CSV table of C-alpha atoms in Angstrom, one decimal:
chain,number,residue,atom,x,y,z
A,1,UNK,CA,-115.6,199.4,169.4
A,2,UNK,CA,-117.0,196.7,171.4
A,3,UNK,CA,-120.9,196.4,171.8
A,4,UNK,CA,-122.6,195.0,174.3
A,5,UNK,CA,-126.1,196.0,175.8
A,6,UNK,CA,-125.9,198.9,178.5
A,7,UNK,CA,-127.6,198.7,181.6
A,8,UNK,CA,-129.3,201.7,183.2
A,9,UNK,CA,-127.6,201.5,185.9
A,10,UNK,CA,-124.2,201.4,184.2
A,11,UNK,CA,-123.4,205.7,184.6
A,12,UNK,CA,-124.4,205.4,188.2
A,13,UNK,CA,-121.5,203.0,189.2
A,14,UNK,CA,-119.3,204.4,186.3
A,15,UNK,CA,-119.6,207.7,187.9
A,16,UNK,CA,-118.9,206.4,191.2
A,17,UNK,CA,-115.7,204.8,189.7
A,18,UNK,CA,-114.5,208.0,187.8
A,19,UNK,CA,-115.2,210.1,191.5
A,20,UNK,CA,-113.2,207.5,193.5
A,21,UNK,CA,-110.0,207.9,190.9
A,22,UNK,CA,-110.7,211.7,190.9
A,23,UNK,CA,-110.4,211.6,194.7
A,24,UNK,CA,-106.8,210.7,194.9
A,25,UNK,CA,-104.4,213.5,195.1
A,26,UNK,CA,-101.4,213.4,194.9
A,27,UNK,CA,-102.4,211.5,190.9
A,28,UNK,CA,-99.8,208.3,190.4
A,29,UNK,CA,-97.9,210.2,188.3
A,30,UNK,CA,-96.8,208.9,185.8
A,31,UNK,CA,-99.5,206.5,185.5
A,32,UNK,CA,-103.2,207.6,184.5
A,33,UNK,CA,-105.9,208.0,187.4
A,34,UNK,CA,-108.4,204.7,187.5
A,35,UNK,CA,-111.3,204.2,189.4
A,36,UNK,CA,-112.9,200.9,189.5
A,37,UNK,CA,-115.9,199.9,191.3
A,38,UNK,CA,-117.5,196.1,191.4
A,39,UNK,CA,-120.9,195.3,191.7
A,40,UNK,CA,-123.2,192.6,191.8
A,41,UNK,CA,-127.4,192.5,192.0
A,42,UNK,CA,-127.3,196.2,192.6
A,43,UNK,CA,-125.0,196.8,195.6
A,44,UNK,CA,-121.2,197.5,195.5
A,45,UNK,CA,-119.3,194.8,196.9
A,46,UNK,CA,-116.1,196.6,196.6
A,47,UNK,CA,-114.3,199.8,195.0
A,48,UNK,CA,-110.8,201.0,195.0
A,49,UNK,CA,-108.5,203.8,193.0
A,50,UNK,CA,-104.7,203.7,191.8
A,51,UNK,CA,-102.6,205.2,194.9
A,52,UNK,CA,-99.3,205.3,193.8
A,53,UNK,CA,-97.5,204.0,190.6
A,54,UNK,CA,-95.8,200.6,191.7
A,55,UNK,CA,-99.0,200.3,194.1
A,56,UNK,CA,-101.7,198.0,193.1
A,57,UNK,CA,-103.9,199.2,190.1
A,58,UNK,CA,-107.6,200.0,191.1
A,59,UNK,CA,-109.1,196.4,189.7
A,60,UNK,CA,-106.1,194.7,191.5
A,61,UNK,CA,-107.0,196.7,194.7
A,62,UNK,CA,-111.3,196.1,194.8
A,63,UNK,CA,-110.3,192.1,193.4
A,64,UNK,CA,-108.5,191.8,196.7
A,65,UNK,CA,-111.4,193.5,198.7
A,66,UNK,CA,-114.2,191.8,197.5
A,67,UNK,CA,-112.5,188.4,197.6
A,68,UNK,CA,-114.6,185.7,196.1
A,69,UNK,CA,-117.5,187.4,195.7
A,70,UNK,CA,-116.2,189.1,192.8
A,71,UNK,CA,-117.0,185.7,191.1
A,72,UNK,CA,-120.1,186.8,188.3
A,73,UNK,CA,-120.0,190.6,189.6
A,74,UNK,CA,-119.8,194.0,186.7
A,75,UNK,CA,-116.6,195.8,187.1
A,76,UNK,CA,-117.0,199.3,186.3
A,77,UNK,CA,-113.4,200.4,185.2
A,78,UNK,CA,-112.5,204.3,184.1
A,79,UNK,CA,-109.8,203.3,181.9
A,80,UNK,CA,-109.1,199.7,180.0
A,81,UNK,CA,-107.6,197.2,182.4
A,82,UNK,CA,-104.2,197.1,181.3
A,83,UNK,CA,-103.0,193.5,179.5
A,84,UNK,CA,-99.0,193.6,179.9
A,85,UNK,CA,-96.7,192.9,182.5
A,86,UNK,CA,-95.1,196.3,184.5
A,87,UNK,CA,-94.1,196.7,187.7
A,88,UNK,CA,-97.3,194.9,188.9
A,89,UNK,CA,-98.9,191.8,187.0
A,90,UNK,CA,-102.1,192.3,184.0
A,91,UNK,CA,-105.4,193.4,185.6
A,92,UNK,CA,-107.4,191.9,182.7
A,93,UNK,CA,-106.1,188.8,183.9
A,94,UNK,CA,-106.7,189.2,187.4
A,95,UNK,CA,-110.1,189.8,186.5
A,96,UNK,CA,-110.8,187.0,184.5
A,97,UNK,CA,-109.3,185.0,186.9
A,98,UNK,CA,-111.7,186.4,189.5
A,99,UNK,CA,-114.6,185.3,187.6
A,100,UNK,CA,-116.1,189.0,186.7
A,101,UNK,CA,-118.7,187.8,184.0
A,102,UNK,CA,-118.4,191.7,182.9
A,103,UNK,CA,-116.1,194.7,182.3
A,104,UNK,CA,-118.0,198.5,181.2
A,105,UNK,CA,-114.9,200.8,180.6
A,106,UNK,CA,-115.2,204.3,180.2
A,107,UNK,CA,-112.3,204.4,177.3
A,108,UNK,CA,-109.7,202.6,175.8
A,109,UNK,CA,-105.8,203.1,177.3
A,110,UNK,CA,-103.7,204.9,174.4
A,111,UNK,CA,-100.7,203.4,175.5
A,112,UNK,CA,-99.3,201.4,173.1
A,113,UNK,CA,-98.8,198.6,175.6
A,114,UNK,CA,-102.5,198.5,176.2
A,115,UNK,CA,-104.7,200.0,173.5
A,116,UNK,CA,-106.9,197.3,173.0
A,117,UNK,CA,-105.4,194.3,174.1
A,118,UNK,CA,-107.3,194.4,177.2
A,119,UNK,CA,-110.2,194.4,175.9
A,120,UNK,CA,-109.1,191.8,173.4
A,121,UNK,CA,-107.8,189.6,176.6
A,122,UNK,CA,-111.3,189.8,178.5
A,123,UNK,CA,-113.4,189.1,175.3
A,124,UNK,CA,-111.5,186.0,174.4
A,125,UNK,CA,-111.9,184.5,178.2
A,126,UNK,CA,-115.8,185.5,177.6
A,127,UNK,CA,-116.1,188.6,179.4
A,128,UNK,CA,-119.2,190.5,178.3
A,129,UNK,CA,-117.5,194.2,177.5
A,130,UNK,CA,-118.8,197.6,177.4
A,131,UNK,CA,-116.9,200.4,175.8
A,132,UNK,CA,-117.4,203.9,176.0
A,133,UNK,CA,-119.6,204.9,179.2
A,134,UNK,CA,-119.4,208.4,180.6
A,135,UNK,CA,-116.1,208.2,178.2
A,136,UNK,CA,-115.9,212.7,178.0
A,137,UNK,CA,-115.7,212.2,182.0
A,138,UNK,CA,-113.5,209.1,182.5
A,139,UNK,CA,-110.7,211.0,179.5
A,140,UNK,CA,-111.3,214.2,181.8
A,141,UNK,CA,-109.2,212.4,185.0
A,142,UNK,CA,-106.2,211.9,182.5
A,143,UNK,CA,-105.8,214.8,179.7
A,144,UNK,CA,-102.0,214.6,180.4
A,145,UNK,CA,-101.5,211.3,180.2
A,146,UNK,CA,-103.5,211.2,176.9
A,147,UNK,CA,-102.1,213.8,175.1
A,148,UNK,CA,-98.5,212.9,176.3
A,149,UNK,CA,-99.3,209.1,175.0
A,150,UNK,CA,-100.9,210.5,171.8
A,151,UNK,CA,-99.0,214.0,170.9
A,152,UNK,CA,-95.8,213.3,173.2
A,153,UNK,CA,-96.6,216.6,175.3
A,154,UNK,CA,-98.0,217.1,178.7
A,155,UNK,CA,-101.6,219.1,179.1
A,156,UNK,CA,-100.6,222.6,180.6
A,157,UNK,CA,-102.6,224.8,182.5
A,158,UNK,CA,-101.7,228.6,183.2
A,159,UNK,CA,-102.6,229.7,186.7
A,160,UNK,CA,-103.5,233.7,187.1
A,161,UNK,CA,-104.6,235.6,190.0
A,162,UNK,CA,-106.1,239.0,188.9
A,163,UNK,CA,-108.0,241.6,190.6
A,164,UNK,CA,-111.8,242.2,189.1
A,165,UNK,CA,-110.3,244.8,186.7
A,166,UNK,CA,-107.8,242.4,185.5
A,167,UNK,CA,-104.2,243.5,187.6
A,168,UNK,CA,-101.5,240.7,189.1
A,169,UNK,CA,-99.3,243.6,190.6
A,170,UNK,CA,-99.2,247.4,191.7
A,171,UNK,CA,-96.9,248.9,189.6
A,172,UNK,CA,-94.1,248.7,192.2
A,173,UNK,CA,-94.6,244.8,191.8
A,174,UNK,CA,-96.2,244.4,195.4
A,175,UNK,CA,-98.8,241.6,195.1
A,176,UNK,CA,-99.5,239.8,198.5
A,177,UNK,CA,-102.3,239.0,198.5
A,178,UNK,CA,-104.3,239.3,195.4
A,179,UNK,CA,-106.3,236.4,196.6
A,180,UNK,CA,-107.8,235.3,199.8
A,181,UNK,CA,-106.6,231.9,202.0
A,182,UNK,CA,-109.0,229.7,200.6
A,183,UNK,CA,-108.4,230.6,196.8
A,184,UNK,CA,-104.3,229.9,197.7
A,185,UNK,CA,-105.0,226.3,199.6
A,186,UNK,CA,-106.8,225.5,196.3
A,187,UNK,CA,-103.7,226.5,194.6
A,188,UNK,CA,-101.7,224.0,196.3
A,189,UNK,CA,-104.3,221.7,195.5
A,190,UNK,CA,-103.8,222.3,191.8
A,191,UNK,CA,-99.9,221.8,192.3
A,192,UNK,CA,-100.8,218.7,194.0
A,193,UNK,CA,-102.2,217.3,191.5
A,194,UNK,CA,-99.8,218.4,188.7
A,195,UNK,CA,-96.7,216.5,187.8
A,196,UNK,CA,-94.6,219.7,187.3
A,197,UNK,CA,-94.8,223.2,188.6
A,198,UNK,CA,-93.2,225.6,186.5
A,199,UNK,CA,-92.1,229.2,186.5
A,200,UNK,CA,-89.6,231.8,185.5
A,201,UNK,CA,-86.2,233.3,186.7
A,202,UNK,CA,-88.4,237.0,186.8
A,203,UNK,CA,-91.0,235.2,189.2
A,204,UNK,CA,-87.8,233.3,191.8
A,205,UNK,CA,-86.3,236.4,192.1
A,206,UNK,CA,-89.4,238.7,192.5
A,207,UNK,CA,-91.4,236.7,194.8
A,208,UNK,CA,-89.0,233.7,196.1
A,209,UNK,CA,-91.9,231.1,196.1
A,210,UNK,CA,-91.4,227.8,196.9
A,211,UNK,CA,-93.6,226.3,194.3
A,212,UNK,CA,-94.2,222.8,196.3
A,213,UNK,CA,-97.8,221.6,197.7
A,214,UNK,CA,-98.1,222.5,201.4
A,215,UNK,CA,-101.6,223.9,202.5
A,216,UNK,CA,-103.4,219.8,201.4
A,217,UNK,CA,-104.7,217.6,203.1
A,218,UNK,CA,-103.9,214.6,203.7
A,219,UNK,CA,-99.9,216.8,203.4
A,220,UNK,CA,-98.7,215.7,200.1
A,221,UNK,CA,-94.9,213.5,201.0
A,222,UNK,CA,-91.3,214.8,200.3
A,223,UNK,CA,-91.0,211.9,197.4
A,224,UNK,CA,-94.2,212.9,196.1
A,225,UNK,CA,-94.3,216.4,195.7
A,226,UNK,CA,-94.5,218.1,191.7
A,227,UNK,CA,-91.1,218.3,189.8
A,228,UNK,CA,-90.3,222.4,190.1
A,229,UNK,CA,-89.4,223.7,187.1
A,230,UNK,CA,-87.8,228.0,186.4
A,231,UNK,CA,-87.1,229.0,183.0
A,232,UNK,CA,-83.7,230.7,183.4
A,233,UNK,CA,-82.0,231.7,180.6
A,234,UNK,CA,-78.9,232.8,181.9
A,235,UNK,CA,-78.8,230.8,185.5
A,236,UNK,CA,-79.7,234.3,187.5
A,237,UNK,CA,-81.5,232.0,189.9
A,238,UNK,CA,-80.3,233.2,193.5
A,239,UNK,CA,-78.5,229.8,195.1
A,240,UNK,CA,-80.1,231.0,198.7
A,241,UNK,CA,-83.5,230.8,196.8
A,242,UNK,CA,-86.6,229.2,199.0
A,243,UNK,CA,-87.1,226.7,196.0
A,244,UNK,CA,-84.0,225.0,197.3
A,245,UNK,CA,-85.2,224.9,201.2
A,246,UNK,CA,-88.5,222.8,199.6
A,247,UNK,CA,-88.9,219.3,199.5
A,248,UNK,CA,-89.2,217.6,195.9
A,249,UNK,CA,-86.5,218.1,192.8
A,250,UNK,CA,-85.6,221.4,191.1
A,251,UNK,CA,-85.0,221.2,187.2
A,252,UNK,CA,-83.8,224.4,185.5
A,253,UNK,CA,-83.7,225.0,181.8
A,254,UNK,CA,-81.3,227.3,180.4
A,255,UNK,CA,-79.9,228.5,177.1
A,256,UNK,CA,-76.9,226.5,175.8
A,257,UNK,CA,-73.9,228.2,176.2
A,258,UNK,CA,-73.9,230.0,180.0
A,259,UNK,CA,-71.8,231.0,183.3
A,260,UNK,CA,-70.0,227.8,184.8
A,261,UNK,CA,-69.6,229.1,187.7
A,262,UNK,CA,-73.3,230.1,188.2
A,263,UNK,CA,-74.0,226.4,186.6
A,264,UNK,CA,-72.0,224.6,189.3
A,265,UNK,CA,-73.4,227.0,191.8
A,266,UNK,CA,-77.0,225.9,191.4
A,267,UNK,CA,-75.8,222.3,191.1
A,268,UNK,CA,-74.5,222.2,194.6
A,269,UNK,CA,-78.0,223.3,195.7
A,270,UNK,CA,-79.2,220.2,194.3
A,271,UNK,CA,-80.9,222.0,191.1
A,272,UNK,CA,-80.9,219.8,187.6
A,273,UNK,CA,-79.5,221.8,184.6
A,274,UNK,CA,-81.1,221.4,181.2
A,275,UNK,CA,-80.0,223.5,178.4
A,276,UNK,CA,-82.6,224.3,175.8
A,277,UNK,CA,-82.7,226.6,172.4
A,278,UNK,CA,-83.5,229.9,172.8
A,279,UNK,CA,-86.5,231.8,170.3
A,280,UNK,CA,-88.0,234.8,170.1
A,281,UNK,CA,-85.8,235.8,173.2
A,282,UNK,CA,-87.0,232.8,175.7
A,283,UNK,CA,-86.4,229.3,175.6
A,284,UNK,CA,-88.0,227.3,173.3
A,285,UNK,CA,-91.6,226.2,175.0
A,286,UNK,CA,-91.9,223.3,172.6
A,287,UNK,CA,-88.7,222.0,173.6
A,288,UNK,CA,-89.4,222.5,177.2
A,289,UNK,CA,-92.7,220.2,176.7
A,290,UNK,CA,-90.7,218.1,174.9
A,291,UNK,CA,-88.4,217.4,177.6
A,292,UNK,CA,-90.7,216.8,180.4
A,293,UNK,CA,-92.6,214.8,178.4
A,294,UNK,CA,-89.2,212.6,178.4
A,295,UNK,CA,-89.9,212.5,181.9
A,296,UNK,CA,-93.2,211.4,181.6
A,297,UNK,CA,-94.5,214.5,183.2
A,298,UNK,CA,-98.6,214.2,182.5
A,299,UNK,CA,-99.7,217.9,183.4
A,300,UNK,CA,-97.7,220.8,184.1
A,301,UNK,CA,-99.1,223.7,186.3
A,302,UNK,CA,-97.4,227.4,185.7
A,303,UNK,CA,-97.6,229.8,187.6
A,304,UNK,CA,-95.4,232.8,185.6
A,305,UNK,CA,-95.6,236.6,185.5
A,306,UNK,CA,-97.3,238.1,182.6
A,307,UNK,CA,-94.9,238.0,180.1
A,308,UNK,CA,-94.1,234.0,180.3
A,309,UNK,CA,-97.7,233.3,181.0
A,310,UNK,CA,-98.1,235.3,178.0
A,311,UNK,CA,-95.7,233.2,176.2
A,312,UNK,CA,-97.5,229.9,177.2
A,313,UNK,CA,-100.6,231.6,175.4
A,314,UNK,CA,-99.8,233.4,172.6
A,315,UNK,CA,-97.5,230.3,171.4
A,316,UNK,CA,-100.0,228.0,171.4
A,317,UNK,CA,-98.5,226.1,174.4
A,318,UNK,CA,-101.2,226.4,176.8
A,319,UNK,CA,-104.6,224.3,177.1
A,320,UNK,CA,-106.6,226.0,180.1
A,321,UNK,CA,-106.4,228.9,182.1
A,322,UNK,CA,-107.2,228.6,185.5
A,323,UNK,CA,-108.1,232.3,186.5
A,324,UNK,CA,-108.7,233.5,190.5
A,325,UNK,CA,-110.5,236.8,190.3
A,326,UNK,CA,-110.4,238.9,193.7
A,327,UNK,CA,-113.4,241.2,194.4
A,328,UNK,CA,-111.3,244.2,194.3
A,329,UNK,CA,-110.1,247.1,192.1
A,330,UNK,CA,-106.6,247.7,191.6
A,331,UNK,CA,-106.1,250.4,188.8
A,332,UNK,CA,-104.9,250.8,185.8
A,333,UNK,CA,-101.3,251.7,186.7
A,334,UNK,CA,-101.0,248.1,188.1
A,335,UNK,CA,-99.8,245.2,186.2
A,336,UNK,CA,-101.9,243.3,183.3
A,337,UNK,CA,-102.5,240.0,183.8
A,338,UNK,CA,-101.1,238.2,180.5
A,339,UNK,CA,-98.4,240.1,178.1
A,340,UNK,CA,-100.4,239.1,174.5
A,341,UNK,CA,-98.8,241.7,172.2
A,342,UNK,CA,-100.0,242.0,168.6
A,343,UNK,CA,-103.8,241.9,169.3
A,344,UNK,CA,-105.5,245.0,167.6
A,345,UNK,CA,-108.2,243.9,166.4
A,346,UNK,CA,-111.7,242.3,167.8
A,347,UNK,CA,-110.7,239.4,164.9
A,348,UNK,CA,-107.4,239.0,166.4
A,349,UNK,CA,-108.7,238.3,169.6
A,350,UNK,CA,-108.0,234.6,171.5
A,351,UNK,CA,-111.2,232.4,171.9
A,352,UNK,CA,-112.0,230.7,175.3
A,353,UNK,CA,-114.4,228.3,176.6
A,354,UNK,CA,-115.3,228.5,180.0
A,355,UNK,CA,-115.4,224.9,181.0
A,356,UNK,CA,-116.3,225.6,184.8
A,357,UNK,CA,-116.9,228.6,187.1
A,358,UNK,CA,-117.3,228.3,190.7
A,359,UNK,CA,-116.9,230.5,194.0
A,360,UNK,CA,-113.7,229.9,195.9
A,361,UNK,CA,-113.3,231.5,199.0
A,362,UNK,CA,-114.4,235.4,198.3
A,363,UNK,CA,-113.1,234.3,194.6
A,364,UNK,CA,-114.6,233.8,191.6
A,365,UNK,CA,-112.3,230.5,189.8
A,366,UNK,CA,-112.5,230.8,186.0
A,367,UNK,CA,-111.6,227.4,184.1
A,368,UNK,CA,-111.5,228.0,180.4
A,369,UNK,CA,-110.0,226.1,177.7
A,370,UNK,CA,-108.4,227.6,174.6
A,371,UNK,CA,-110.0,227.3,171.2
């Protein structure tokens, strides 16, 4: 890793550069959030995020702010400025060109293209580098990105809404509204800033959801909105289904071998069919991961009754679960809020980690990762 001295101050701009790529929502899926922030003799002369992939990267964008006082200034940069040509030029070029006498990145870029030559690039011009400040929080703005680049899956987080005592449904199935306003407008925010929403057939046909972002501000753009994704074995999704009336793709898996006519149904609503192997009586998780990972889908948000939410947990397949719990009591009759069969035993159980807890609206939010 590349050593230079630190500077005191170098978390307090580092921070500032993670916050400003954190701020972005919709993410530039599929490229990795990036903050950067340039400073000179204490004061920030300019500070910009990635937008939008095919938009200028964040060093690109604060270069073109700060003009030629970027000549000697610190760049603080969240990920390592990228070193190849894509669909916009090298920004550890730009920045040498700019005369930045030094780069502090919070962690090196896995991708291939990258990893390291950036650093290499800057280094041989005679930029001072420093590697590896705040690095937990700058990896933190892209878990999909990095475990897609480095495992070839997206990060996946299971969202549940559950009552105090644990229920997602009456027994009848009624469940509007488990959760207050403010807990679903940070819902959307969540699908914002996934790549992919998914659920299953059980959920379309239950509670007809839409499954795009709506309730964010600034309102999230038709050509921007999360790939939908339902888990339909046998193509039962209705074609008069609200998913369809939604801005933003529709991508259906399905097992192999199914009805034509309900297959050329859904494709004249506009839905994408991909056929996937069946196990255990669903579709294969690791191959759906696998194929939106082929469509360089970074993090995928579900949102799945308790059986397929189950399934996301019990297989393995899920990395955090973002739980909503309502200050209210809904009985045991009423629905449980994951389907995890096979647990009898306090050693059997599934470990959390509760990475954050905070008050949303009159809910409690839960954030805990699995161990």
């Amino acid at each position: 890793m590349t050593t230079t001295d630190r500077h005191p101050d170098d978390p307090r701009w580092m921070a500032r550069a993670i916050r400003r790529a954190a701020a972005v929502c919709p993410p530039p899926h599929p490229n990795p959030r990036v903050g950067c922030v340039l400073v000179r003799d204490g004061s920030v002369l300019a500070e910009a995020a990635h937008e939008q992939a095919g938009g200028p990267h964040a060093e690109a964008a604060a270069l073109q702010a700060a003009g030629g006082a970027a000549h000697g200034a610190t760049a603080y940069v969240t990920l390592e400025p990228c070193a190849h040509y894509g669909r916009t030029p090298p920004c550890a070029r730009a920045l040498i060109d700019a005369g930045v006498s030094r780069v502090v990145v919070g962690h090196r870029d896995p991708n291939p293209r990258v990893a390291g030559g950036g650093i290499a690039q800057l280094e041989a011009a005679g930029v001072a580098v420093t590697e590896g400040v705040l690095a937990a929080d700058a990896e933190a703005l892209n878990r999909g990105f990095l475990r897609r680049m480095a495992g070839g899956r997206p990060w996946v987080r299971v969202k549940l809404a559950a009552s105090l005592d644990g229920r997602t449904a009456m027994a009848s199935g009624e469940s509007h509204w488990i959760t207050s306003a403010a807990a679903r407008r940070d819902v959307h925010r969540g699908r914002a800033e996934a790549a992919a929403v998914l659920t299953g057939v059980g959920t379309v046909r239950a509670d007809d959801p839409r499954l795009d972002a709506r309730d964010v501000e600034p309102a999230v753009p038709a050509e921007r909105q999360p790939q939908r994704v339902v888990l339909d074995p046998r193509l039962t999704t209705p074609p008069h289904a609200a998913l369809f009336q939604a801005p933003g793709p529709v991508l259906i898996g399905h097992a192999e071998y199914v009805n034509e006519a309900r297959a050329r149904a859904l494709r004249s609503c506009g839905a994408e069919l991909l056929p996937l192997p069946l196990q255990e009586g669903g579709l294969d998780l690791a191959a759906v991961l696998d194929a939106l990972a082929a469509r360089e889908i970074n993090e995928v948000w579900v949102e799945a009754g308790p059986t397929l939410a189950g399934s996301w947990v019990r297989g393995g397949w899920a990395d955090e679960l973002i739980v909503y719990t309502a200050p209210h009591l809904m009985g045991d009759a009423a629905r449980p809020l994951l389907a995890l069969p096979g647990i009898e035993t306090m050693a059997q159980r599934q470990p959390l980690a509760f990475s954050d807890v905070r008050r949303v609206g009159e809910e409690i939010r839960i954030t805990a990762r699995l161990v």
